[in-house]
XYZ file of C-alpha atoms in Angstrom:
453
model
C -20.088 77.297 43.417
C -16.859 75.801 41.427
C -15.424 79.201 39.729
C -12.416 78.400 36.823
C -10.641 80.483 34.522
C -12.372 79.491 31.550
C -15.447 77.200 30.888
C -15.879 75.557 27.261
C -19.147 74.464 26.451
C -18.646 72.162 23.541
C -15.857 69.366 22.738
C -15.307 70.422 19.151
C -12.210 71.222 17.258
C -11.879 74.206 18.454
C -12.750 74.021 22.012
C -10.592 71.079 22.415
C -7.484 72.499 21.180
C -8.009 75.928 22.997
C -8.942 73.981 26.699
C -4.833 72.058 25.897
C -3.532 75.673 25.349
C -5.370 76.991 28.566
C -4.284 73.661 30.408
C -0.626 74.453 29.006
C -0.672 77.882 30.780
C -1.765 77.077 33.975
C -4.914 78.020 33.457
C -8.193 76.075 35.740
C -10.564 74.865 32.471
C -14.143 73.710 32.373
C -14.455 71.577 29.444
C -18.122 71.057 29.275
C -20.201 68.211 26.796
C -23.688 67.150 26.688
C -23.099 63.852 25.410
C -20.300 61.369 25.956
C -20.424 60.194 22.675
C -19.383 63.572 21.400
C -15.878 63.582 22.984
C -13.903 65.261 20.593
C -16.884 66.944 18.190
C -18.798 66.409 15.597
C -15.392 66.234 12.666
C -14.371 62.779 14.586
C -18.056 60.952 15.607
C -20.902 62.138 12.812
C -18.751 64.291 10.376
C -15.671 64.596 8.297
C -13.991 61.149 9.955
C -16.644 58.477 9.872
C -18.154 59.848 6.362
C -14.807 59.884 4.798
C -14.213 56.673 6.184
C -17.634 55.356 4.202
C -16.124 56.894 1.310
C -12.966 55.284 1.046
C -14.973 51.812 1.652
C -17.546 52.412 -1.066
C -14.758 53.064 -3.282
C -13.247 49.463 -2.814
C -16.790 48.352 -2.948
C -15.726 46.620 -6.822
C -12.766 44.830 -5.195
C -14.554 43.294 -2.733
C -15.929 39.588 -3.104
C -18.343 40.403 -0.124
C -21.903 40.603 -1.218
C -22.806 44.056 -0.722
C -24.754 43.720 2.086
C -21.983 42.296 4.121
C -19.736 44.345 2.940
C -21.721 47.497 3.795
C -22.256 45.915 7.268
C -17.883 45.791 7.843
C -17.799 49.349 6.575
C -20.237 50.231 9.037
C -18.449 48.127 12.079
C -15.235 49.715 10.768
C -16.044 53.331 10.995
C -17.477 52.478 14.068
C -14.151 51.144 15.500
C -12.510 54.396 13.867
C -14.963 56.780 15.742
C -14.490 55.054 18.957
C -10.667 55.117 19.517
C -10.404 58.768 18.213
C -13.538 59.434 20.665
C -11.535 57.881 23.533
C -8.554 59.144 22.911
C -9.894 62.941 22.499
C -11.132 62.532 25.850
C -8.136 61.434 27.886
C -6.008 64.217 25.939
C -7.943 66.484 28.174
C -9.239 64.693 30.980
C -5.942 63.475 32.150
C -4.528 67.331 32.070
C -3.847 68.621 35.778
C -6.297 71.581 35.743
C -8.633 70.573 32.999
C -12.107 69.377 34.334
C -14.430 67.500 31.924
C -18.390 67.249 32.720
C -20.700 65.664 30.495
C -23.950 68.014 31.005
C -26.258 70.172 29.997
C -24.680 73.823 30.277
C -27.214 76.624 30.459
C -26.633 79.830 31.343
C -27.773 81.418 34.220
C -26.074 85.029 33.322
C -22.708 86.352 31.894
C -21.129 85.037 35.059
C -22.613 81.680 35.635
C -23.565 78.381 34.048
C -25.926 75.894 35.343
C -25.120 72.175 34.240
C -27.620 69.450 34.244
C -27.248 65.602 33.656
C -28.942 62.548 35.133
C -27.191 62.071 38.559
C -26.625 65.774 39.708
C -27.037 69.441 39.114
C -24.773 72.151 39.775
C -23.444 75.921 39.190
C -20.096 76.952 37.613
C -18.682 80.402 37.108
C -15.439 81.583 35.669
C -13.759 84.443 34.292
C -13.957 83.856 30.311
C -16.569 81.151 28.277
C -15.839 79.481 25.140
C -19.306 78.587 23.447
C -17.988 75.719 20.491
C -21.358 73.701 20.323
C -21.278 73.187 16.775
C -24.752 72.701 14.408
C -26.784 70.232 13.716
C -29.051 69.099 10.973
C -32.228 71.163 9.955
C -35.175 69.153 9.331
C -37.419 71.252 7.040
C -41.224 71.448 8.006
C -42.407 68.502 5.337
C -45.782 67.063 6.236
C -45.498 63.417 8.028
C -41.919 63.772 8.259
C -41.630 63.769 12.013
C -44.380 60.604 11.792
C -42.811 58.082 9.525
C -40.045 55.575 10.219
C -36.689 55.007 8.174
C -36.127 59.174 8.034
C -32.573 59.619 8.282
C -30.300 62.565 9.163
C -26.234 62.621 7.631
C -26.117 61.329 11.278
C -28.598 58.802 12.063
C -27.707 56.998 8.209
C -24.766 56.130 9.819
C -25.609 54.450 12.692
C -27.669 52.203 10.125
C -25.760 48.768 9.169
C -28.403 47.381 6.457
C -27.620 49.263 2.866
C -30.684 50.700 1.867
C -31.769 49.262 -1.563
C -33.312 52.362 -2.351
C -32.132 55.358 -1.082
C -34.122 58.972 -1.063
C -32.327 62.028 -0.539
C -33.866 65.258 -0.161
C -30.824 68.163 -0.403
C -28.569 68.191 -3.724
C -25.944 70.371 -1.478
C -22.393 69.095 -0.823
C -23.888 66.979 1.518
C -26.329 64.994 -0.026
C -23.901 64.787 -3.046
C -21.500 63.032 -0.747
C -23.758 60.556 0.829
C -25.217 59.999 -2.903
C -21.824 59.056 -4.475
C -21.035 57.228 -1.341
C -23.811 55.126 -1.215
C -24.293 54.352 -4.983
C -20.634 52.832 -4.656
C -22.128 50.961 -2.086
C -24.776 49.379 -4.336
C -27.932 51.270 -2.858
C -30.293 52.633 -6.438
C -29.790 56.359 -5.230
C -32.408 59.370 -6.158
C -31.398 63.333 -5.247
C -34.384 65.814 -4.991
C -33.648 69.494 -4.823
C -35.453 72.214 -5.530
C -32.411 74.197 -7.395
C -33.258 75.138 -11.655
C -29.471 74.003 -11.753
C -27.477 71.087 -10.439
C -24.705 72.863 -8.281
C -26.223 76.288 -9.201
C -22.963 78.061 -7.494
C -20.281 76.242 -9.679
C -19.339 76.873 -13.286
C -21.482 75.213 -15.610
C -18.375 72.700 -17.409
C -17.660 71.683 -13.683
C -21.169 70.894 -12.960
C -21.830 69.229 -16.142
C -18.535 66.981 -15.627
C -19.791 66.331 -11.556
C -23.506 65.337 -13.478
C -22.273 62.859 -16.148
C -20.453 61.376 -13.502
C -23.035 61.050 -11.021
C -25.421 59.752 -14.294
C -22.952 57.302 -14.810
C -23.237 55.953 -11.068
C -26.971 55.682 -12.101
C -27.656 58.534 -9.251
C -31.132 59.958 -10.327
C -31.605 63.803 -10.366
C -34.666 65.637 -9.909
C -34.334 68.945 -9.857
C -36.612 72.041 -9.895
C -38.526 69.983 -7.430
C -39.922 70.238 -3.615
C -41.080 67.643 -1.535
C -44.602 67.721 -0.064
C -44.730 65.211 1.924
C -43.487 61.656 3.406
C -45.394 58.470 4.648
C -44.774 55.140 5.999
C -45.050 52.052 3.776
C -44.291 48.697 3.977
C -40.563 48.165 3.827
C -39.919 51.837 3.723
C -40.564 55.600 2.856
C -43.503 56.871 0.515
C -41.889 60.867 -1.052
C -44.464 62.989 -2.867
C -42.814 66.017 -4.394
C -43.540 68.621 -7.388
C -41.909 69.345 -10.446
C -43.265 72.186 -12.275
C -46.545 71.357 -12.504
C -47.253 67.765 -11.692
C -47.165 65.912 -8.836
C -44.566 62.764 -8.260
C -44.405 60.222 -5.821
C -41.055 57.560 -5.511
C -40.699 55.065 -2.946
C -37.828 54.116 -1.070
C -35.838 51.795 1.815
C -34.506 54.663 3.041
C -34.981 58.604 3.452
C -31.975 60.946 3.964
C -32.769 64.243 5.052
C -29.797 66.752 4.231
C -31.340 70.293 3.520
C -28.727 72.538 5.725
C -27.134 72.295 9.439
C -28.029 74.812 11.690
C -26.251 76.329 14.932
C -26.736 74.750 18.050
C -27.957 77.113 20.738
C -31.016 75.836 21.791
C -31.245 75.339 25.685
C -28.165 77.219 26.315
C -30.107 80.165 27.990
C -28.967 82.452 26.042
C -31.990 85.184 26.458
C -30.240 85.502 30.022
C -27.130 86.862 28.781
C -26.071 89.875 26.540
C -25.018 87.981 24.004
C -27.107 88.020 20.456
C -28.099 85.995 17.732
C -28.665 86.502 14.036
C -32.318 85.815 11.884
C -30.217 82.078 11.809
C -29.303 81.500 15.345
C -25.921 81.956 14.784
C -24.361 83.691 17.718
C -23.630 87.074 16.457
C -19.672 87.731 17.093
C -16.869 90.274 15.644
C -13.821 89.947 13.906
C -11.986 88.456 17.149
C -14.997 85.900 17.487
C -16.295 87.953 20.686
C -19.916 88.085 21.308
C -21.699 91.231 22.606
C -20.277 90.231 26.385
C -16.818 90.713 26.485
C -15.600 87.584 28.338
C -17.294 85.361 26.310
C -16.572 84.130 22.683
C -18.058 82.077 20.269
C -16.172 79.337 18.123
C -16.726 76.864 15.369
C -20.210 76.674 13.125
C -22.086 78.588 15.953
C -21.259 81.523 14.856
C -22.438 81.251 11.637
C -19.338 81.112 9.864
C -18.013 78.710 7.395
C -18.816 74.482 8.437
C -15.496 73.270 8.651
C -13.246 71.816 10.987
C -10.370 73.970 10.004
C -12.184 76.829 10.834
C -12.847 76.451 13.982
C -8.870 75.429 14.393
C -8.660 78.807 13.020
C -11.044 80.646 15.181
C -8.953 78.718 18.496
C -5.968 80.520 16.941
C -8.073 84.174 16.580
C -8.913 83.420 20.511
C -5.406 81.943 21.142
C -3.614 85.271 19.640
C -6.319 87.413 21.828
C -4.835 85.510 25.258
C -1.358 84.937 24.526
C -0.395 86.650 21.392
C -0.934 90.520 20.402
C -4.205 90.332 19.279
C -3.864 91.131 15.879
C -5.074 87.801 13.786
C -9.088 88.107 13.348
C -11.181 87.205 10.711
C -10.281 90.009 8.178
C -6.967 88.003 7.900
C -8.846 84.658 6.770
C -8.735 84.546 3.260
C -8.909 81.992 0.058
C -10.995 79.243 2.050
C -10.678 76.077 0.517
C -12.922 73.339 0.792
C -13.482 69.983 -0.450
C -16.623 67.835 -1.583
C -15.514 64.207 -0.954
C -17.551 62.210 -3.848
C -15.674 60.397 -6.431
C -13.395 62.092 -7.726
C -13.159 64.983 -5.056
C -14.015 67.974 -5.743
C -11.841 70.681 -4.340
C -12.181 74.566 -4.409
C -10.632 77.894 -3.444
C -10.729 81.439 -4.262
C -13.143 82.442 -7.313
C -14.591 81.035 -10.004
C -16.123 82.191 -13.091
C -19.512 82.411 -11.851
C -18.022 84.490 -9.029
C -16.098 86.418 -10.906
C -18.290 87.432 -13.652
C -21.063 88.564 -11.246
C -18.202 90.756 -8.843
C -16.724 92.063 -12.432
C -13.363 90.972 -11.842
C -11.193 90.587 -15.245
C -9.846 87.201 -15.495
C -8.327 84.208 -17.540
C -9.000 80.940 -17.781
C -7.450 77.848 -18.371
C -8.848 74.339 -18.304
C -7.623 70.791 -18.899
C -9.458 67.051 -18.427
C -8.095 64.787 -15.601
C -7.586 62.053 -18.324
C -4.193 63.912 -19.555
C -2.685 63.885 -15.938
C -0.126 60.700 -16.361
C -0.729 59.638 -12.790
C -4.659 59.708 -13.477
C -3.906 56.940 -15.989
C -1.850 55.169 -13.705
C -4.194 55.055 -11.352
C -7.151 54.404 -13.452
C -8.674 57.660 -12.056
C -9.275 59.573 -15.049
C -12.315 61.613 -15.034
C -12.671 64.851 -14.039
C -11.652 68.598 -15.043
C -9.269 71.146 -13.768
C -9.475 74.499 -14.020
C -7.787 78.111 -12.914
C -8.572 81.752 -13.314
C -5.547 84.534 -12.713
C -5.359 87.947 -13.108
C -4.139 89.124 -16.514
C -2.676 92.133 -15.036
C -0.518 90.876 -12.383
C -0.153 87.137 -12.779
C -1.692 85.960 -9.482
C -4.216 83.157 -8.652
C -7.933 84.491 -8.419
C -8.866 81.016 -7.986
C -9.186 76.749 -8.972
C -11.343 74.507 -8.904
C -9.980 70.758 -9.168
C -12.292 67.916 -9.901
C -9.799 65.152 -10.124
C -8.287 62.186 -8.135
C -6.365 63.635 -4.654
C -7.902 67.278 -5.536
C -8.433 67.533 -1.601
C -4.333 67.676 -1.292
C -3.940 69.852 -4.379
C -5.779 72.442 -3.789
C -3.824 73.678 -0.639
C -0.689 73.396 -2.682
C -2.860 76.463 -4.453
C -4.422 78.006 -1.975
C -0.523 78.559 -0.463
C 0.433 79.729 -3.556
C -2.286 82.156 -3.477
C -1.718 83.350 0.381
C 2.033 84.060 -0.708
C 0.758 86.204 -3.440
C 2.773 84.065 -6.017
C 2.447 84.185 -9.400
C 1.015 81.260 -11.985
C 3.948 80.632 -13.463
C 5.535 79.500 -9.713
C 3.331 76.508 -9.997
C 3.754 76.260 -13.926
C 7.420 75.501 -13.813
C 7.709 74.283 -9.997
C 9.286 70.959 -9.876
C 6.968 68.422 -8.661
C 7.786 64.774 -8.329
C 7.114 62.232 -11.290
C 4.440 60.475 -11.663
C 2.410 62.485 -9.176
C -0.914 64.139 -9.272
C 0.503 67.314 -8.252
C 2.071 67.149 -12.056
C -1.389 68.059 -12.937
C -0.623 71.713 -11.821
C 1.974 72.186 -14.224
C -0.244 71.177 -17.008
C -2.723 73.318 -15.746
C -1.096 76.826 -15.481
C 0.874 75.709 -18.683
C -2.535 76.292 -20.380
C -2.086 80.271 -19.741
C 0.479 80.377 -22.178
């Protein structure tokens, strides 16, 4: 039995970046995957890379003299192309280190101490002296009748490796998600229908933010139907039969295609985990503490498997938690992680961090507020990127940023600008009268927290 220092079990962001810093130090790594087409994680093959990538197309969809078929078909071969060098690349950054080892296997373990890895040509035990479980999450297919039956049922994964545009295109999730791959593919040219069962579309954002994000999607001709739950899905010729309810009746729409994006869930399944000490949550998250270690000492958990936020930044965050733990003083956890902010790549992006008035209302934190439309940003005009709304909250005690939420062109670079602002504990006024480049978009934040006083 091979023994090493540490063994990672999953290629993702974080597991990548920590197996480098191991390799760096000496250290004898394991850097385990269970498919080779997942060199690097999910961000660069299925997730934030290739979708983006879509996105940017379907944007330059109008430019293109392409019919749309063709030019959905490039877009396709492109991300492709994109995928593939990053994949390659991710995998000689680590398999040409000295002391890093890279098997593409099944891991399961066999106890704290021991892994058994699995693959077609051979089978064999590993131990080591700290694990790294980064296996990331995959999508949840909810139990709808026929669904595992019919053809053309797509995941925010398997859409992807589909190069015919759907002419009709299903999708059962209104979460950030589906709203991404509905924007996306209604620049595309596909006739695009969202069913969710939410009262409200984007029930956790304020209500003039969600209105703006509707009319928008509206204007795409993106069908909503809301308040609604799908009962089940059939085969038909050329495509996907959806019966669903709405209050009281029962609906049926047809489709090309069916998109399936209801939730991701953590991967843990086959990793033997019922042989170790280490527990799960009512989700399957592996349960962990503020230092991302799991109920066994040697072994920590990073990335969406332990149930924390779904982004690739976070598990870069939770390799610097374990980083700190091994070569640092231990002090940077979780509790330290604060003002998260994310950002919803439909068209315009939609960016967020801290609170918002929903949040703030129902936590009883005193605020102010202060809102202006994209369409009086000079760059917006410039650009011919004008719709949208921005919009702050701040303390009217102290001064500082309780939160924004920007739904504007090149929100997903503004809104660190704020969130930094907010980690330095400076006040509005900092990014009222900072001095920002002209014409820029980052103007828009002077206009923005101008509209305090």
């Amino acid at each position: 039995m091979e023994h090493f220092d540490a063994i990672i079990i999953g290629f993702g962001k974080g597991g990548k970046t920590l197996a480098g810093s191991l390799a760096k130090a000496g250290k004898r790594v394991a850097m385990i995957e269970q498919s080779a087409k997942q060199y690097g994680g999910t961000c660069i093959n299925i997730a934030c890379i290739p979708t983006k990538s879509l996105a940017f197309q379907s944007e330059q969809q109008a430019n293109s003299s392409e019919s749309k078929e063709a030019y959905y078909k490039e877009s396709i071969q492109e991300k492709d192309q994109l995928t593939t060098a990053l994949r390659e690349k991710n995998f000689k950054m680590l398999n040409d280190q000295e002391t890093v080892t890279v098997y593409t296997a099944k891991a399961t373990f066999i106890d704290d101490k021991k892994i058994q890895l699995s693959s077609e040509t051979e089978s064999l035990e590993l131990s080591a002296d700290k694990f790294f479980i980064n296996t990331g999450s995959s999508p949840i297919i909810p139990p709808i009748d026929g669904i595992d039956e019919t053809e053309n049922v797509y995941t925010s994964t398997t859409l992807q490796d589909r190069d015919e545009l759907p002419e009709k295109l299903i999708i059962i999730g209104g979460g950030y998600i589906g709203l991404e791959f509905a924007s996306m593919y209604a620049n595309f040219g596909s006739e695009v229908t969202v069913i969710d069962s939410s009262e409200e579309f984007l029930p956790n954002d304020d209500r003039d933010i969600a209105s703006e994000v509707q009319k928008i999607f509206e204007g795409k001709g993106i069908k909503l139907q809301l308040a609604s739950r799908v009962q089940s899905v059939k085969n038909i010729d050329g495509g996907v039969a959806v019966t669903y309810q709405k209050e009281d009746k029962t609906e049926k729409l047809t489709s090309s295609a069916l998109l399936v994006a209801t939730g991701r869930k953590p991967n843990t399944e086959g990793l033997g985990l019922e042989n170790t000490s280490i527990q799960q949550d009512d989700k399957g998250a592996i349960v962990v503490d503020d230092y991302l270690k799991t109920d066994a000492d040697h072994i920590w958990a990073l990335g969406d498997v332990n149930g924390g936020p779904q982004f690739t930044y976070i598990s870069l965050d939770d390799f610097r938690i374990v980083r700190d733990q091994l070569f640092g003083d231990g002090n940077y956890s979780k509790k330290e992680r604060k003002n998260i902010p994310y950002s919803v790549f439909i068209e315009p992006v939609l960016s967020h961090v801290g609170l918002n008035e929903k949040t703030a209302k129902e936590e009883g934190i005193d605020y102010k507020v202060a809102s202006i439309p994209a369409a009086g940003v000079p760059y917006a005009r410039i650009i011919k990127q004008t719709d949208g709304l921005l919009k702050a909250l701040i303390d009217p005690d102290t001064d500082d940023i309780l939160g924004c939420t920007l739904f504007c062109a090149g929100s997903h670079e503004l809104i660190n600008t704020v969130r930094i602002a907010m980690e330095a504990k400076l006040p509005y006024t900092r990014l009222k009268d900072n001095i920002f480049t002209h014409p820029s978009m980052s103007e828009a934040l002077n206009n923005l927290f101008s509209s305090f006083d």
